[in-house]
Coordinates of C-alpha atoms in Angstrom, one line a residue:
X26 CA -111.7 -229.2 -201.7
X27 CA -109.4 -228.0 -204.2
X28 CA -105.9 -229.7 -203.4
X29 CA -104.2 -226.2 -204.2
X30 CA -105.6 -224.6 -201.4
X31 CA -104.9 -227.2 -198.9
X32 CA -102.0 -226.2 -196.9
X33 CA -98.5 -227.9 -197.3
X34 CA -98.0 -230.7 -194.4
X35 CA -94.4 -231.4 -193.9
X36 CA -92.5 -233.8 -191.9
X37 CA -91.4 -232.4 -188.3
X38 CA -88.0 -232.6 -189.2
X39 CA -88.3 -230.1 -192.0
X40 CA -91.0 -227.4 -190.7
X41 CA -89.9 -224.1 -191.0
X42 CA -89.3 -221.9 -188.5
X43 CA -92.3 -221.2 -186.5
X44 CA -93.9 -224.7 -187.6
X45 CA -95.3 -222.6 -190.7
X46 CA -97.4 -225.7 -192.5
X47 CA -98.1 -224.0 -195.7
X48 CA -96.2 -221.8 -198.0
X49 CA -94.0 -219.4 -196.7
X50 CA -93.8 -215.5 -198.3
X51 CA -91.0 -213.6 -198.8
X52 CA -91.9 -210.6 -195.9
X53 CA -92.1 -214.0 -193.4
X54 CA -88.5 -215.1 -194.6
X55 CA -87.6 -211.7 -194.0
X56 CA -88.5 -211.6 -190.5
X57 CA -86.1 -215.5 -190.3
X58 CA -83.6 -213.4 -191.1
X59 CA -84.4 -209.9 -188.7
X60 CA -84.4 -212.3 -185.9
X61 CA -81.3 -213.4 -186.8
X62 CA -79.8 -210.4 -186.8
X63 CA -81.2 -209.8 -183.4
X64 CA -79.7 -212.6 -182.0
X65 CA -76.0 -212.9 -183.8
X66 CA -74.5 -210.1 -182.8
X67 CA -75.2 -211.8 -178.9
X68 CA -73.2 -214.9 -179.8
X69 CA -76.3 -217.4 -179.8
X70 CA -76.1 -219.4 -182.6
X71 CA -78.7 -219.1 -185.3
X72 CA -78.6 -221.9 -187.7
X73 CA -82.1 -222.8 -186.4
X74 CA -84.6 -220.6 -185.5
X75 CA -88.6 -221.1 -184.9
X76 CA -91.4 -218.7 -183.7
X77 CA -94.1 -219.5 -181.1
X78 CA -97.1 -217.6 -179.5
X79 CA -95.0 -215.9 -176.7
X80 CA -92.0 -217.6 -174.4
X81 CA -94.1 -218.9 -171.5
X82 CA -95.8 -220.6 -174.8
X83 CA -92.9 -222.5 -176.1
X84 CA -91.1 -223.1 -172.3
X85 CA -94.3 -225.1 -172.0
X86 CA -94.6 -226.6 -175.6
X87 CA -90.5 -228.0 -174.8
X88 CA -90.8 -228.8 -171.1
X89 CA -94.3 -231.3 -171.9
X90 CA -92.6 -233.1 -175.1
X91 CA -88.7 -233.5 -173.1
X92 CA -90.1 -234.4 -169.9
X93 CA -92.8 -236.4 -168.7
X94 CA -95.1 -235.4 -165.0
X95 CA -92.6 -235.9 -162.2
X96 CA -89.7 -235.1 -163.7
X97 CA -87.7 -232.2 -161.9
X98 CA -86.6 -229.1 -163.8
X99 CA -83.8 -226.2 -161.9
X100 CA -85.8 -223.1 -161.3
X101 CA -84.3 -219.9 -160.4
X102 CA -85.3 -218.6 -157.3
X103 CA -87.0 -216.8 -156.4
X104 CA -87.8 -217.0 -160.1
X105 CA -90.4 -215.6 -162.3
X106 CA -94.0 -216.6 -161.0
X107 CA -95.7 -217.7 -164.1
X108 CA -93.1 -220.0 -164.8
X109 CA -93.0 -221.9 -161.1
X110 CA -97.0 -222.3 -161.7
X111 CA -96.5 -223.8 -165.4
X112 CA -94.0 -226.5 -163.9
X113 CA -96.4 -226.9 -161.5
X114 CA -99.1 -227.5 -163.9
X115 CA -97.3 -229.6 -166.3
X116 CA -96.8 -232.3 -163.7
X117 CA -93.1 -231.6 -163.1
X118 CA -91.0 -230.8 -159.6
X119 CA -89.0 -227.5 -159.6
X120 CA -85.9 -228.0 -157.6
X121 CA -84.8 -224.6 -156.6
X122 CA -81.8 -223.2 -157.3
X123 CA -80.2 -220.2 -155.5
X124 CA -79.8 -216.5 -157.5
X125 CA -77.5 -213.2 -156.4
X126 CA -76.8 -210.3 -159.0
X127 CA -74.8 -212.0 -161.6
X128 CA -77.4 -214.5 -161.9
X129 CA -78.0 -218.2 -160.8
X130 CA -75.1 -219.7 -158.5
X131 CA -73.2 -222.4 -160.0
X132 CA -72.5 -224.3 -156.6
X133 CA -76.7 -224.2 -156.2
X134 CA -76.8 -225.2 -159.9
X135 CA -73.9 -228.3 -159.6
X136 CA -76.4 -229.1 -156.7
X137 CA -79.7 -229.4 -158.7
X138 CA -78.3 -231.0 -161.6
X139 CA -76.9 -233.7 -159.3
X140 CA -80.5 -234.1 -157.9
X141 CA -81.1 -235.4 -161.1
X142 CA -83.2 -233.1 -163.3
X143 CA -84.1 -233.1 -166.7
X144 CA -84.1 -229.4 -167.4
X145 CA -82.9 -225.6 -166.7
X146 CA -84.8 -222.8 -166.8
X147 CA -83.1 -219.4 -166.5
X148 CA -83.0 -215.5 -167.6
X149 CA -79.4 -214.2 -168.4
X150 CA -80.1 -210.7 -167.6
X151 CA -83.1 -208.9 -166.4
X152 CA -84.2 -211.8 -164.1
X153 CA -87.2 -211.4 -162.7
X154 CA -88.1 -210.5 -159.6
X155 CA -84.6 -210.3 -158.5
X156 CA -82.6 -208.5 -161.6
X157 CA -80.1 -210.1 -161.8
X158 CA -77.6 -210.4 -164.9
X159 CA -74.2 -212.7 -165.8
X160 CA -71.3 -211.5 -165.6
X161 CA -68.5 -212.8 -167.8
X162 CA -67.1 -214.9 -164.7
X163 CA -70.8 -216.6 -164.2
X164 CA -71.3 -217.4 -167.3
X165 CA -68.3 -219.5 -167.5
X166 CA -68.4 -220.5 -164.2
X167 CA -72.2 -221.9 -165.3
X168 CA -71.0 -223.0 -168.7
X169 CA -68.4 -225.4 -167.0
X170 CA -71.3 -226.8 -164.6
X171 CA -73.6 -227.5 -167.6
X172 CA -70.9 -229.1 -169.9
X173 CA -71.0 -231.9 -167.2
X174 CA -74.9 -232.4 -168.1
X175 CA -74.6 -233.3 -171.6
X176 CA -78.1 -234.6 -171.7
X177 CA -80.0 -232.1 -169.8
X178 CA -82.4 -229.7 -171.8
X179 CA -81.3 -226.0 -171.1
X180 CA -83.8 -223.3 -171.8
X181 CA -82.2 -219.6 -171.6
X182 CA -85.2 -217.3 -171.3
X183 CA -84.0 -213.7 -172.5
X184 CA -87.2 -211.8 -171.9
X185 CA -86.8 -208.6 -171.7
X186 CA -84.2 -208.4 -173.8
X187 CA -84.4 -205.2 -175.8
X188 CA -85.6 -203.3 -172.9
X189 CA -82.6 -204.4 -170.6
X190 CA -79.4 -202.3 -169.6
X191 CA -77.2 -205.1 -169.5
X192 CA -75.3 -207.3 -172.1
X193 CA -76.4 -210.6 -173.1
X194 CA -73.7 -213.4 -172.4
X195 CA -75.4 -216.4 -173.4
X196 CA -74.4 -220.0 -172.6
X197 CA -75.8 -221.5 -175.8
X198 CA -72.8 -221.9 -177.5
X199 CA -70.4 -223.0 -175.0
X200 CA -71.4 -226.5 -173.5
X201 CA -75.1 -227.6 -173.9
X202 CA -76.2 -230.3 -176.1
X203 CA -79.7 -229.6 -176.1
X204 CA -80.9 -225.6 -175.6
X205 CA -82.7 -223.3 -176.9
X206 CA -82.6 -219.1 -176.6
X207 CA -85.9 -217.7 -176.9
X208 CA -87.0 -214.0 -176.5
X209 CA -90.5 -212.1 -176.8
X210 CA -91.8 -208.9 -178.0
X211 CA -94.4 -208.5 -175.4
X212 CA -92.3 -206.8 -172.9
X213 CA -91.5 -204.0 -175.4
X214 CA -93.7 -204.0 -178.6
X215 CA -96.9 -204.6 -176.2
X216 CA -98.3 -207.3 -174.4
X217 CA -100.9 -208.7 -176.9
X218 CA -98.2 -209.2 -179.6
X219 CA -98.3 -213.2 -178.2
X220 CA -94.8 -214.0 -180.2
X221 CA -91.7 -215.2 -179.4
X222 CA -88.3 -216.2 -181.5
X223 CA -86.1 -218.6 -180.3
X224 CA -82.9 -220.0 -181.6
X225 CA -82.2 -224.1 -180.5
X226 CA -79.9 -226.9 -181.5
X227 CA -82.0 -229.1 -184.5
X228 CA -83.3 -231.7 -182.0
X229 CA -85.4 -229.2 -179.8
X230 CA -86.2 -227.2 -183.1
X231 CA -88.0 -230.9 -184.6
X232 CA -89.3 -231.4 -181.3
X233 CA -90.8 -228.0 -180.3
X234 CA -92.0 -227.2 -184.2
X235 CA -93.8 -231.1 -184.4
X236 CA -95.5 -230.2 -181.5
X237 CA -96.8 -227.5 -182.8
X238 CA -98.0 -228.6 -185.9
X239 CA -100.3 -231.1 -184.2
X240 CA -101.7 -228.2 -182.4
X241 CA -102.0 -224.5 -183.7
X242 CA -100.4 -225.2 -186.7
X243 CA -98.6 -222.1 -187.3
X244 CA -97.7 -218.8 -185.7
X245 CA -100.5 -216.5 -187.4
X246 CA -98.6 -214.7 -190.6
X247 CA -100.7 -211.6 -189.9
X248 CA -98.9 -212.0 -186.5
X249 CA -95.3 -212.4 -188.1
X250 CA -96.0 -209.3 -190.4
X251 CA -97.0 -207.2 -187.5
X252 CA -93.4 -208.2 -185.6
X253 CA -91.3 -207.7 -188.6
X254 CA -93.0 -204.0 -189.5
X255 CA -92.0 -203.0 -185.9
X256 CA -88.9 -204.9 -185.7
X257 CA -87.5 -203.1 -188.7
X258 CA -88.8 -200.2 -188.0
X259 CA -86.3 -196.8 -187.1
X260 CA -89.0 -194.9 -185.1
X261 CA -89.7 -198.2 -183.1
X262 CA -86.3 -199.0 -182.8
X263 CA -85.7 -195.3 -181.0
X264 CA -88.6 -195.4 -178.9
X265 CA -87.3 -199.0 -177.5
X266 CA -83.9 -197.5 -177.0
X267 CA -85.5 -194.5 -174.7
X268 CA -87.6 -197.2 -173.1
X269 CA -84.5 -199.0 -171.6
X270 CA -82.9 -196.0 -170.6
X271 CA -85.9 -194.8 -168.5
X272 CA -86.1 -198.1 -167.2
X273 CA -82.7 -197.7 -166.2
X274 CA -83.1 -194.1 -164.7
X275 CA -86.4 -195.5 -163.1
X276 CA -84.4 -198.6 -161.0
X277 CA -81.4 -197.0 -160.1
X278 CA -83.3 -193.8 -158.9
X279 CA -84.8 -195.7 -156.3
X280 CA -81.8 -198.6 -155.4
X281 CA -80.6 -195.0 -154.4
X282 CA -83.0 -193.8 -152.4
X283 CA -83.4 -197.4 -150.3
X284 CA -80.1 -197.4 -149.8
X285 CA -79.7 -194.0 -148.3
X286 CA -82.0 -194.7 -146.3
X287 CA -79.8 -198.1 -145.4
X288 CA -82.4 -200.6 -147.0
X289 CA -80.4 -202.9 -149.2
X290 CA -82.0 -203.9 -152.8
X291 CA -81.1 -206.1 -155.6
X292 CA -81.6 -205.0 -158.9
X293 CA -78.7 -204.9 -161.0
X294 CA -80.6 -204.9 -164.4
X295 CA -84.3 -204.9 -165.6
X296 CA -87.0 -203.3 -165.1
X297 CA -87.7 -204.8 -160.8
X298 CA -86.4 -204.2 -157.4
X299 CA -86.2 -207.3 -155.1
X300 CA -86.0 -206.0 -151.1
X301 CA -85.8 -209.1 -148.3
X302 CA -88.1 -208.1 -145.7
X303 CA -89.1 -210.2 -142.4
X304 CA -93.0 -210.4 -142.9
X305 CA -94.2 -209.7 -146.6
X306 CA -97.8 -209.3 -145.6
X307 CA -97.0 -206.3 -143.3
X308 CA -94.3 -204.9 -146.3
X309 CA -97.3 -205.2 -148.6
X310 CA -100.1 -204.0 -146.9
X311 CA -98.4 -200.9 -145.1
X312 CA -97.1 -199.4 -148.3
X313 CA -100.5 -200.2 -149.7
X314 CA -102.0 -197.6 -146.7
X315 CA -99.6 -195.3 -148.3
X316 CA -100.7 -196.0 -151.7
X317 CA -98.2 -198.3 -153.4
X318 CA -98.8 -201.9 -154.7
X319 CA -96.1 -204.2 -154.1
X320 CA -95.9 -208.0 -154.5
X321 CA -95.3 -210.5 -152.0
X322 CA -92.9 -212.8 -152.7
X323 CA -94.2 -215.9 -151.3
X324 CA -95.2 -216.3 -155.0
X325 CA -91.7 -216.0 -156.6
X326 CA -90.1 -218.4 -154.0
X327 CA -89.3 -221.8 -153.5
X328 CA -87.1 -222.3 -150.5
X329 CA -85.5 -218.6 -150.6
X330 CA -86.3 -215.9 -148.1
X331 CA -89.4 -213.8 -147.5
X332 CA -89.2 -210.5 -149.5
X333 CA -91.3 -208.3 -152.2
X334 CA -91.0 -207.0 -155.7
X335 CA -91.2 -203.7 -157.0
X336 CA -91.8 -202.9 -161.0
X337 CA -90.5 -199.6 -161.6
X338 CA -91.5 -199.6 -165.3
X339 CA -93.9 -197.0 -164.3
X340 CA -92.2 -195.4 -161.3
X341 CA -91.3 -191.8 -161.8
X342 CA -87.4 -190.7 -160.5
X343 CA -88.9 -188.0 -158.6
X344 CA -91.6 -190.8 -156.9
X345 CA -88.2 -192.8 -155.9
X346 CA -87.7 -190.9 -152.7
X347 CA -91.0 -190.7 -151.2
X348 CA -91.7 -194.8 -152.0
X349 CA -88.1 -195.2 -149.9
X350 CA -89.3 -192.9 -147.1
X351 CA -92.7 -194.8 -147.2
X352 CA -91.0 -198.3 -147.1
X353 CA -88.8 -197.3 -144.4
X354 CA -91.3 -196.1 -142.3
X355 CA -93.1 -199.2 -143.2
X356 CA -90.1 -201.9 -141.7
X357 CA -89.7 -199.5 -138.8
X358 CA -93.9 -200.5 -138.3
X359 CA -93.4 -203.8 -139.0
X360 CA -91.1 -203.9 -136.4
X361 CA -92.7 -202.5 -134.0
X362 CA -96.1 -204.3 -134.6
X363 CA -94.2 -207.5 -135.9
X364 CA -90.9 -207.9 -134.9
X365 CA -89.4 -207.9 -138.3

């Protein structure tokens, strides 16, 4: 074939972001620089960024080249599901590590770290299922944990981050060696736009983009033009902007309503509620008689306490009240059928 329209292999340690092995265009260096805007103004620094298809994608592309099967990595929980089950599938031990509403708990953290593992996996806001969000005094508090752990591979997972009522304090530049800050679209631009941006210190950026270049190759550019046309966008930017304030409405309309009706909730930001029940099998299956879907939360836990999720992306502020009265008549059920 014709040399010229072979693509331009490169060395690891000089791909450009998002592992791009032939020649960049000038809308794709734009979109280098929109995510850089995105992510400055947060204080994450953005000397090196990269793309992959989606965040799940490039947790797992980083946790299989750092670690190897049987290393343990500090999961929140109860943490996001997909990610337990990808540490699960990579080989790997997830050593829990305990969350409230400002996020994971440094004393839980100090534990885990001295358990040995290799990695931290973590959402700064948003976290899913239980909502939580750092506060100035966490992050700092986490921040001085982690600058003890020079050598351990921190992976801050911001995904919902447009869509999410609460500010982003990142740990990335304050104590890690080795991290990386990635966020996706999918949550807010929709859920087949499989891309992700991530800012990481030069190491993980060789590492992560090598890797890639001995697999996909390249995020697609037909992908990358699609992100940057709705990233830059003013109608798209407005129509974000109403979507986290519903989301907002949506949540605290029924935290409200639960705790009226004396059923405490966590969700201090994002788009879930997280409610400790007794038995999550009667929680679920007596609100689904009443025609909601709730999930169990056996499969967001590791060692935390039974409970259930509730996604309110699509729950309606005048829906809030009769859901509360439904799950309160539900635990008074359970009670009676179950004991708890």
């Amino acid at each position: 074939p014709d040399p010229a329209l072979l693509p331009d292999l490169v060395p690891p340690s000089r791909l450009t972001p998002g592992a791009r092995s032939h020649r960049s265009t000038p809308r794709l260096e734009r979109l280098e620089e929109a995510v850089r805007d995105w992510l400055r103004p947060d204080g994450v620094p953005v000397e090196h960024v990269t793309f992959a298809h989606g965040a799940l994608d490039l947790v797992g592309r980083l946790l299989s080249v750092e670690l190897r099967p049987g290393d343990a990595v500090a999961m929140e929980d109860p943490g996001y599901h997909h990610l337990l089950d990808l540490v699960t599938a990579l080989g790997l031990r997830s050593v829990p590590v305990a969350v409230d509403d400002e996020g994971m708990c440094p004393d839980a953290l100090r534990r885990a770290l001295g358990a040995g593992v290799r990695a931290v996996v973590y959402s700064p806001r948003g976290q899913n299922p239980y909502g939580g969000c750092f506060s100035s005094e966490r992050r700092e508090a986490l921040a001085e944990v982690l600058r003890e752990s020079q050598d351990v591979l921190v992976v801050e997972n911001d995904h919902a981050s447009a869509v999410t009522d609460a500010p982003v304090r990142t740990l990335t530049a304050d104590g890690p060696a080795r991290w990386v800050h990635v966020r996706t679209v999918s949550k807010f631009l929709g859920a087949d736009l499989r891309w992700a941006a991530a800012a990481c210190d030069p190491t993980t950026l060789a590492r992560h983009d090598g890797r890639l270049l001995l697999t996909s190759g390249w995020v697609s550019h037909l992908l990358q033009e699609t992100v940057h046309g709705l990233m830059t966008d003013e109608g798209t930017r407005a129509l974000v902007s109403r979507a986290r304030e519903t989301y907002t409405v949506r949540r605290t309309a029924l935290l409200r309503e639960l705790a009226s009706r004396g059923i405490p909730a966590h969700g201090a930001s994002g788009m879930n509620v997280w409610v400790a029940v007794t038995d999550e099998s009667a929680v679920v299956n007596g609100l689904r008689s009443y025609g909601w879907w709730v999930a169990a939360g056996a499969r967001f836990r590791l060692s935390s306490g039974p409970g259930v999720r509730i996604s309110v992306a699509d729950l309606e502020p005048a829906d809030a009240a009769r859901l509360a009265s439904d799950f309160a008549s539900v635990l008074g059920e359970s009670e009676a059928t179950y004991g708890g």
